CSV table of N, CA and C in Angstrom, one decimal:
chain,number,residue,atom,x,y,z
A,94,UNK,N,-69.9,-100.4,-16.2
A,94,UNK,CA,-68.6,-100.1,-16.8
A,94,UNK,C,-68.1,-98.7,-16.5
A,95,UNK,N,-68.5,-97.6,-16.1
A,95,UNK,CA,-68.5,-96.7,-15.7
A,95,UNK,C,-67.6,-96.4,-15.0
A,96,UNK,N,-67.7,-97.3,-14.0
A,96,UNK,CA,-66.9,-97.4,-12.7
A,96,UNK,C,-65.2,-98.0,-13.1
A,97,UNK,N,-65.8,-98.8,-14.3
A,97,UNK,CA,-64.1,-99.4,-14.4
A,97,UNK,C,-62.9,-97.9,-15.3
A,98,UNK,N,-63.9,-97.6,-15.6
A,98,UNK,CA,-63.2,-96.4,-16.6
A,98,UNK,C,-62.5,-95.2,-15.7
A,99,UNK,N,-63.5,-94.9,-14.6
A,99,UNK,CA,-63.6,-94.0,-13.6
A,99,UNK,C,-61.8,-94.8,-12.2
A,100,UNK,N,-61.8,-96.4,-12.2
A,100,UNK,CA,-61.0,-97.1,-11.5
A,100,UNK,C,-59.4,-96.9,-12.2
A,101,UNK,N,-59.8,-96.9,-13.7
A,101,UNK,CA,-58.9,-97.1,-14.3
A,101,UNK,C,-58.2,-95.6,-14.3
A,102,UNK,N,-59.0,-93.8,-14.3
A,102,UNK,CA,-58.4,-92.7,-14.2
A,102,UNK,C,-58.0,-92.9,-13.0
A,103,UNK,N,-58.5,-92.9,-11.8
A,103,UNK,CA,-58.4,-92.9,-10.4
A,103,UNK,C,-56.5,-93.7,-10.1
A,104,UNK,N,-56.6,-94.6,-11.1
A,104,UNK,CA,-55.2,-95.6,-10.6
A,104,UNK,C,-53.9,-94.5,-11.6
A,105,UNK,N,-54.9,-94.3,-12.2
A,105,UNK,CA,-53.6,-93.7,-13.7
A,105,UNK,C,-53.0,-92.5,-12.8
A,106,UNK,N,-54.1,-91.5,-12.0
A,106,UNK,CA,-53.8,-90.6,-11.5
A,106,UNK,C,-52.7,-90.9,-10.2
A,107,UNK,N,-53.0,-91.9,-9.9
A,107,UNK,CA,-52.3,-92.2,-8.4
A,107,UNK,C,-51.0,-92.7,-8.7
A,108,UNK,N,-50.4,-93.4,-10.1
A,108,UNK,CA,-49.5,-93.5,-10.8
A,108,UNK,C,-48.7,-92.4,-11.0
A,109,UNK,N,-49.0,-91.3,-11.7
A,109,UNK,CA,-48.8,-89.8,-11.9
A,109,UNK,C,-48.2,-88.9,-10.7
A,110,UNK,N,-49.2,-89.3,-9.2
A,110,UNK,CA,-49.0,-88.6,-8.1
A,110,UNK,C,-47.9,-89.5,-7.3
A,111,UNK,N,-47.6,-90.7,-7.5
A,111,UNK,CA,-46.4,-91.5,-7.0
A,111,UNK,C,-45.3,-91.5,-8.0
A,112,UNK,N,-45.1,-90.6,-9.0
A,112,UNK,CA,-43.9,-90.8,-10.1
A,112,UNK,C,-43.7,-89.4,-9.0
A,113,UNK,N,-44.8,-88.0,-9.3
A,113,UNK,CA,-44.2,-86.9,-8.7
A,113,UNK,C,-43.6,-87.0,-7.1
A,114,UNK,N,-44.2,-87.9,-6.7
A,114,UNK,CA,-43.6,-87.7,-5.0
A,114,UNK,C,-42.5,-88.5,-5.1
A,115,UNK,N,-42.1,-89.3,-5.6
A,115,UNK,CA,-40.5,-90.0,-6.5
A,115,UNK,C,-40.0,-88.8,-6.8
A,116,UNK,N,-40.0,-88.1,-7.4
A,116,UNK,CA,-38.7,-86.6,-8.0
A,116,UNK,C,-39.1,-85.8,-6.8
A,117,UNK,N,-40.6,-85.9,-6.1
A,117,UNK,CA,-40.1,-84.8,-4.8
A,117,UNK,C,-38.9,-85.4,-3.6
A,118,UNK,N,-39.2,-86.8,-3.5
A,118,UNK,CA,-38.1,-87.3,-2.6
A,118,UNK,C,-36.6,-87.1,-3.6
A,119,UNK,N,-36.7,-87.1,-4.4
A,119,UNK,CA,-35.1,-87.3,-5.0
A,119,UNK,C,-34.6,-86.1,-4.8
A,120,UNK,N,-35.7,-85.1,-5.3
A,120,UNK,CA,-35.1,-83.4,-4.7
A,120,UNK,C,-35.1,-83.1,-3.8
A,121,UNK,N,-35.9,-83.7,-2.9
A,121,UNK,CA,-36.1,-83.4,-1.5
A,121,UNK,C,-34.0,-84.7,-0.8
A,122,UNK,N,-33.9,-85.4,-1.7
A,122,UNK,CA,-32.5,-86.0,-1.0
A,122,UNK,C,-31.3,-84.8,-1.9
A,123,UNK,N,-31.3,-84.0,-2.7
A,123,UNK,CA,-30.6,-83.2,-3.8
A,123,UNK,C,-30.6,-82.3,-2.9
A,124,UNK,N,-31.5,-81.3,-1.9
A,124,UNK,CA,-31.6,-80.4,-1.3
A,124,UNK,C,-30.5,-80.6,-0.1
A,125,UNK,N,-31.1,-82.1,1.0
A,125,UNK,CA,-30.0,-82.6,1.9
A,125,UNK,C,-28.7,-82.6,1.2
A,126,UNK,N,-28.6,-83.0,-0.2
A,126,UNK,CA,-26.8,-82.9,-0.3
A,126,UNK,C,-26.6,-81.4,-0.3
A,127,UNK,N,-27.3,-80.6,-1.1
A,127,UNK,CA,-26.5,-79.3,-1.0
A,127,UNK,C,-26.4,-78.5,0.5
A,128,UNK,N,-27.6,-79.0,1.0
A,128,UNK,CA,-27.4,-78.3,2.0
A,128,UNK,C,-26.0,-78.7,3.5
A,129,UNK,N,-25.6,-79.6,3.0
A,129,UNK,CA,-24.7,-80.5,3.6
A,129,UNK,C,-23.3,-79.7,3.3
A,130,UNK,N,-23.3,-79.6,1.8
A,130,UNK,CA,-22.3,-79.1,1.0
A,130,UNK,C,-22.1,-77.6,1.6
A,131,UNK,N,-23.2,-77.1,1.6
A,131,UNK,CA,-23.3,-75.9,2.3
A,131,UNK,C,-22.9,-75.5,3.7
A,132,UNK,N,-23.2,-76.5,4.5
A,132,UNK,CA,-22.5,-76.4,5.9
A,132,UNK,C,-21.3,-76.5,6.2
A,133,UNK,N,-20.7,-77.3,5.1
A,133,UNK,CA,-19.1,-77.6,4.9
A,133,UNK,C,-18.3,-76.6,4.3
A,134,UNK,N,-18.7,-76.0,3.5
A,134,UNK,CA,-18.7,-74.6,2.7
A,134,UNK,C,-18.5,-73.1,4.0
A,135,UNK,N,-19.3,-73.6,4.8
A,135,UNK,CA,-19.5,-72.7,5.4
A,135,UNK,C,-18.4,-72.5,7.3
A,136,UNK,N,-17.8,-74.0,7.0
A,136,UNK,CA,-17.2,-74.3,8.1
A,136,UNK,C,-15.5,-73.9,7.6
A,137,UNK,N,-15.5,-73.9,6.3
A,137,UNK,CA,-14.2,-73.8,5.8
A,137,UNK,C,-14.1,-72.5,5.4
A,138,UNK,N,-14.9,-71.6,5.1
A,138,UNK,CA,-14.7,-70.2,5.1
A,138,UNK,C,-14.8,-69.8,6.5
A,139,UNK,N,-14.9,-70.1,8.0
A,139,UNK,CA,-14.7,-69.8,9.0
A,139,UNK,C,-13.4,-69.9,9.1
A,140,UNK,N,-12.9,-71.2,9.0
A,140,UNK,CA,-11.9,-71.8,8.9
A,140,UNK,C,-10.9,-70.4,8.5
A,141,UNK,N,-10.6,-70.4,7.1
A,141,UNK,CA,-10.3,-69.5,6.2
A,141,UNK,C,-10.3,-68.1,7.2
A,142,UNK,N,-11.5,-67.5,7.4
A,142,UNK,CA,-11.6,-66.3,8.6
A,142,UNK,C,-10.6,-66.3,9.5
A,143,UNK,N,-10.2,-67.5,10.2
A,143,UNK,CA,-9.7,-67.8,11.5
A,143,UNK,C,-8.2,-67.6,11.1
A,144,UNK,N,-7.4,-68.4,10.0
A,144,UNK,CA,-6.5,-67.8,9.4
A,144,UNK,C,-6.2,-66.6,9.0
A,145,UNK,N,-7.1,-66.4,8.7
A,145,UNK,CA,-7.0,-64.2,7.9
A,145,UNK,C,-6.5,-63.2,8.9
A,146,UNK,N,-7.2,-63.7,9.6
A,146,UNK,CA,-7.4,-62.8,11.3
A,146,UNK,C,-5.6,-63.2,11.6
A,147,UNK,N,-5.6,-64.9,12.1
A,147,UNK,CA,-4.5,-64.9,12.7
A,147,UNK,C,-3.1,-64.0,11.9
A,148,UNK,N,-3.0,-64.4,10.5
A,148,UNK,CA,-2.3,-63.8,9.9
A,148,UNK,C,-1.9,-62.4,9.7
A,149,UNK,N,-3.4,-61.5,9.9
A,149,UNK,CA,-3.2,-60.0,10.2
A,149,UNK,C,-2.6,-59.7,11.7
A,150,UNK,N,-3.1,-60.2,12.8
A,150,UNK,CA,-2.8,-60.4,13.5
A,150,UNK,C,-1.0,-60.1,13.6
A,151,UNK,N,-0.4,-61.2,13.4
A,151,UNK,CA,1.1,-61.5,13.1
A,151,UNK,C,1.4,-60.4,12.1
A,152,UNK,N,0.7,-60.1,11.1
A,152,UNK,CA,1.8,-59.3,10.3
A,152,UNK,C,1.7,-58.0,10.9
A,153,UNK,N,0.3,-57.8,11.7
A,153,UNK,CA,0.4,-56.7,12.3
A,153,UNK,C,1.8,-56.5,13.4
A,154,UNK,N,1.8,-57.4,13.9
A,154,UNK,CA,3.1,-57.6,14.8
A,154,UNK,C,4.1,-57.3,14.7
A,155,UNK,N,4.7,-57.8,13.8
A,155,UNK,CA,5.6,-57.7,12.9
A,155,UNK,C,6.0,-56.3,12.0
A,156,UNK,N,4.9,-55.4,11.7
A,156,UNK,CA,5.1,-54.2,11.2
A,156,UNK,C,5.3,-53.6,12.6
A,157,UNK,N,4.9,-53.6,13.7
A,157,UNK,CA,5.1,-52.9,14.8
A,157,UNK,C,6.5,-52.9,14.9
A,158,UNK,N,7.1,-54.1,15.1
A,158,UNK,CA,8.6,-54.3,15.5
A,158,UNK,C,8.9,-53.9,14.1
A,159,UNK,N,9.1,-53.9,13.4
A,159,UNK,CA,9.7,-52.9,12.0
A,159,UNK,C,9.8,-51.5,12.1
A,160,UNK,N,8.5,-50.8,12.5
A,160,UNK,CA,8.2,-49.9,13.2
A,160,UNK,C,9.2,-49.5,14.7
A,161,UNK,N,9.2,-49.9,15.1
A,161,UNK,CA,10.5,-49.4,16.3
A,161,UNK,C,11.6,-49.7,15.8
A,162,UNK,N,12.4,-50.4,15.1
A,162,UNK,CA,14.0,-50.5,14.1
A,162,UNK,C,14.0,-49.6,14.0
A,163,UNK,N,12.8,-49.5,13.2
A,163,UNK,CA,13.0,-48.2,11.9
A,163,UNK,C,13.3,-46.7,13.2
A,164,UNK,N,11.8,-46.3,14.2
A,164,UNK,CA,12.5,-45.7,14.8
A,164,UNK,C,13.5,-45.3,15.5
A,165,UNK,N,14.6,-46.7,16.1
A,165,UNK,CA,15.9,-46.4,16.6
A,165,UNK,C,17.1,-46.3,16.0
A,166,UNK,N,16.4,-46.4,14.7
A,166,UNK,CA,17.7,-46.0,13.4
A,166,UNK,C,17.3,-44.6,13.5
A,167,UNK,N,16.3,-44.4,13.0
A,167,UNK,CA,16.1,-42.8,13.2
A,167,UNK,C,16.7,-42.0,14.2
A,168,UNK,N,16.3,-42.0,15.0
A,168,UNK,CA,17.3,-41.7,16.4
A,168,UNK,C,18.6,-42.0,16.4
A,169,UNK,N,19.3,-43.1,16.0
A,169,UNK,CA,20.5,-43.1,15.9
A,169,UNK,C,21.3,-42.3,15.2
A,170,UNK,N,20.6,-42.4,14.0
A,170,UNK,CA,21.1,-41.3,13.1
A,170,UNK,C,20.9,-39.9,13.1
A,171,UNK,N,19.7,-39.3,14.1
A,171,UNK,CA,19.2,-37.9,14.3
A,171,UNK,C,20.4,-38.2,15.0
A,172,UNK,N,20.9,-38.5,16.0
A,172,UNK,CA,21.9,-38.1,17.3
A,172,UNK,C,23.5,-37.9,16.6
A,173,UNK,N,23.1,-39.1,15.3
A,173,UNK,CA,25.0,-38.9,15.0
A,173,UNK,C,25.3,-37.7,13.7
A,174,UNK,N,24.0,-37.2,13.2
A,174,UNK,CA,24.2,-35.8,12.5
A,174,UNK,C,24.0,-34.9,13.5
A,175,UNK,N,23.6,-35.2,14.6
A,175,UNK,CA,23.4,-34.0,15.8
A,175,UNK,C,24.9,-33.5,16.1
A,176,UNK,N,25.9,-34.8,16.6
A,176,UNK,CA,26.8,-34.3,16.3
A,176,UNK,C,28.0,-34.3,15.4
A,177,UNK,N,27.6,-34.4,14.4
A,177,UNK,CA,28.3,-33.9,13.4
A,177,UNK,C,28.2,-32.3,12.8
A,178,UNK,N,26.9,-32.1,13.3
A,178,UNK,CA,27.0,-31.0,13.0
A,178,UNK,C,27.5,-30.3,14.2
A,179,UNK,N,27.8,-30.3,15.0
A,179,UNK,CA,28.3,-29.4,16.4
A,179,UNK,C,29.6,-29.9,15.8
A,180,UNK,N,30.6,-31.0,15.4
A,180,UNK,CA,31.9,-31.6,14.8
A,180,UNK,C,31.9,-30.1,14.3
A,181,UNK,N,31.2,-30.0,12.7
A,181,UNK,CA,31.3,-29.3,11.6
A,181,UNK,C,31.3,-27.7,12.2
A,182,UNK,N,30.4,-27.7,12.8
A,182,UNK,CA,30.5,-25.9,13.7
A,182,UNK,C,31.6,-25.7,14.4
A,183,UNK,N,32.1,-26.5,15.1
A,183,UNK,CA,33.1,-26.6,16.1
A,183,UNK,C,34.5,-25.9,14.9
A,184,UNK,N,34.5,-27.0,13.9
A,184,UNK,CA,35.7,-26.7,13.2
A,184,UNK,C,35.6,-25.7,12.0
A,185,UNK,N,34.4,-24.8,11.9
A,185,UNK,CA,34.3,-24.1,10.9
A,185,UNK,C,34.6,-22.2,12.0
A,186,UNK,N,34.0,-22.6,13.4
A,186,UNK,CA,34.6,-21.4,14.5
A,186,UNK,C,36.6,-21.7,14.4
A,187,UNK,N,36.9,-22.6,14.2
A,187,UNK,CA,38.4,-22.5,14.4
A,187,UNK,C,39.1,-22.2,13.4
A,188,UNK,N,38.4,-22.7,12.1
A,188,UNK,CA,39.1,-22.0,10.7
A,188,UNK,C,39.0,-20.8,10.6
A,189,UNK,N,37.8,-20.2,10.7
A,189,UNK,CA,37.1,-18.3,10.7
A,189,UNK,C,38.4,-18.1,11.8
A,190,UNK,N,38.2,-18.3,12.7
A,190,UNK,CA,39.1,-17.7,14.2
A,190,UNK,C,41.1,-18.1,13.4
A,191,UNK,N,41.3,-19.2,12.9
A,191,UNK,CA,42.8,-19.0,12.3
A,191,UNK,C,42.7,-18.0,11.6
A,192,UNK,N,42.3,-18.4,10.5
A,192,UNK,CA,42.2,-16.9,9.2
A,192,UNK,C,41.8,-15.4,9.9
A,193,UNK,N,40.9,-15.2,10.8
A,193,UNK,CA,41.2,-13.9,11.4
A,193,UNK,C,42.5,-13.9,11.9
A,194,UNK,N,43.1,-14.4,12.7
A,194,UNK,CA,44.7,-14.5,13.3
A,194,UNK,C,45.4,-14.3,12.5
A,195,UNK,N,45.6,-15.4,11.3
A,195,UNK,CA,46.3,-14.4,9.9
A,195,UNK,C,46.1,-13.2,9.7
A,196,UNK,N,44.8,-12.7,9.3
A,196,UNK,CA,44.6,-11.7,8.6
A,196,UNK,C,45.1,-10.8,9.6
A,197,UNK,N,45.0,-11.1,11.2
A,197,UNK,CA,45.5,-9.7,11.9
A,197,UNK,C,46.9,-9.5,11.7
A,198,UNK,N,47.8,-11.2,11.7
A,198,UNK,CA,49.2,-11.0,11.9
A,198,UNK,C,49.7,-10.5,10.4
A,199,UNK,N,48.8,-10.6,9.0
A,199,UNK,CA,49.2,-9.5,7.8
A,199,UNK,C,49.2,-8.7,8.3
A,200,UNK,N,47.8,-8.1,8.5
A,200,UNK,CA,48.0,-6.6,8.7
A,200,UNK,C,48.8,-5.6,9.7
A,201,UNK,N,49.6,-6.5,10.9
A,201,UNK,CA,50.2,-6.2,11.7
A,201,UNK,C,51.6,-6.1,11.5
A,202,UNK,N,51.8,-6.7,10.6
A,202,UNK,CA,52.6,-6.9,9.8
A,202,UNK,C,53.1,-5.9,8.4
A,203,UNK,N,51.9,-5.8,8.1
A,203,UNK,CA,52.1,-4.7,6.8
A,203,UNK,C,52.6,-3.4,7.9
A,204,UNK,N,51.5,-3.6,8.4
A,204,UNK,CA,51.4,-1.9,9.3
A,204,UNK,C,52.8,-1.4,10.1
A,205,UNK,N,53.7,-3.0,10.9
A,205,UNK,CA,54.9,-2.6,11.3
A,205,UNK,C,56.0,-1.9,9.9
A,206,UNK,N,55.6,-2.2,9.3
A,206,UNK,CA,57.1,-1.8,8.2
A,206,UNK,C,57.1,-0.3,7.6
């Protein structure tokens, strides 16, 4: 009888060890999904990368050509206070230069009488 006692742990155990390799296959199929999920995860943050990039890319562009506007307004406008102020100098030498002409033809004036 020994033996059947001994048949009966031996099966109980091998019950025990085929329930566990049952949840190791189920985790072992749990692992294939995540790892699955994870390759897809990982193809869509490339994804994602490839846009980021493209999009700095372009905006970088785009600030460039903003960047030279901006400079030929600058310029345009350096050039047209450039001359405005030579305008303004121009006509502030001819007012000084009248007003001396008056003031000589007062004085030339006081002085004849």
């Amino acid at each position: 009888m020994p033996e059947s006692g001994l048949e009966e742990r031996v099966a109980k155990l091998e019950g025990r060890v085929e329930g566990f390799a049952d949840r190791f296959d189920g985790l072992d199929q749990r692992m294939n999904q995540l790892d699955g999920r994870m390759d897809r995860l990982d193809h869509r943050m490339d994804a994602l990368d490839a846009k980021v990039d493209r999009f700095r890319d372009e905006l970088a562009g785009r600030i460039d050509v903003v960047d030279a506007k901006v400079d030929r307004f600058r310029e345009h406008v350096d050039g047209r206070f450039a001359a405005l102020d030579q305008k303004i100098s121009t006509h502030f030498r001819w007012t000084v230069g009248i007003q001396v002409a008056v003031l000589l033809a007062v004085v030339a004036a006081l002085a004849g009488r």
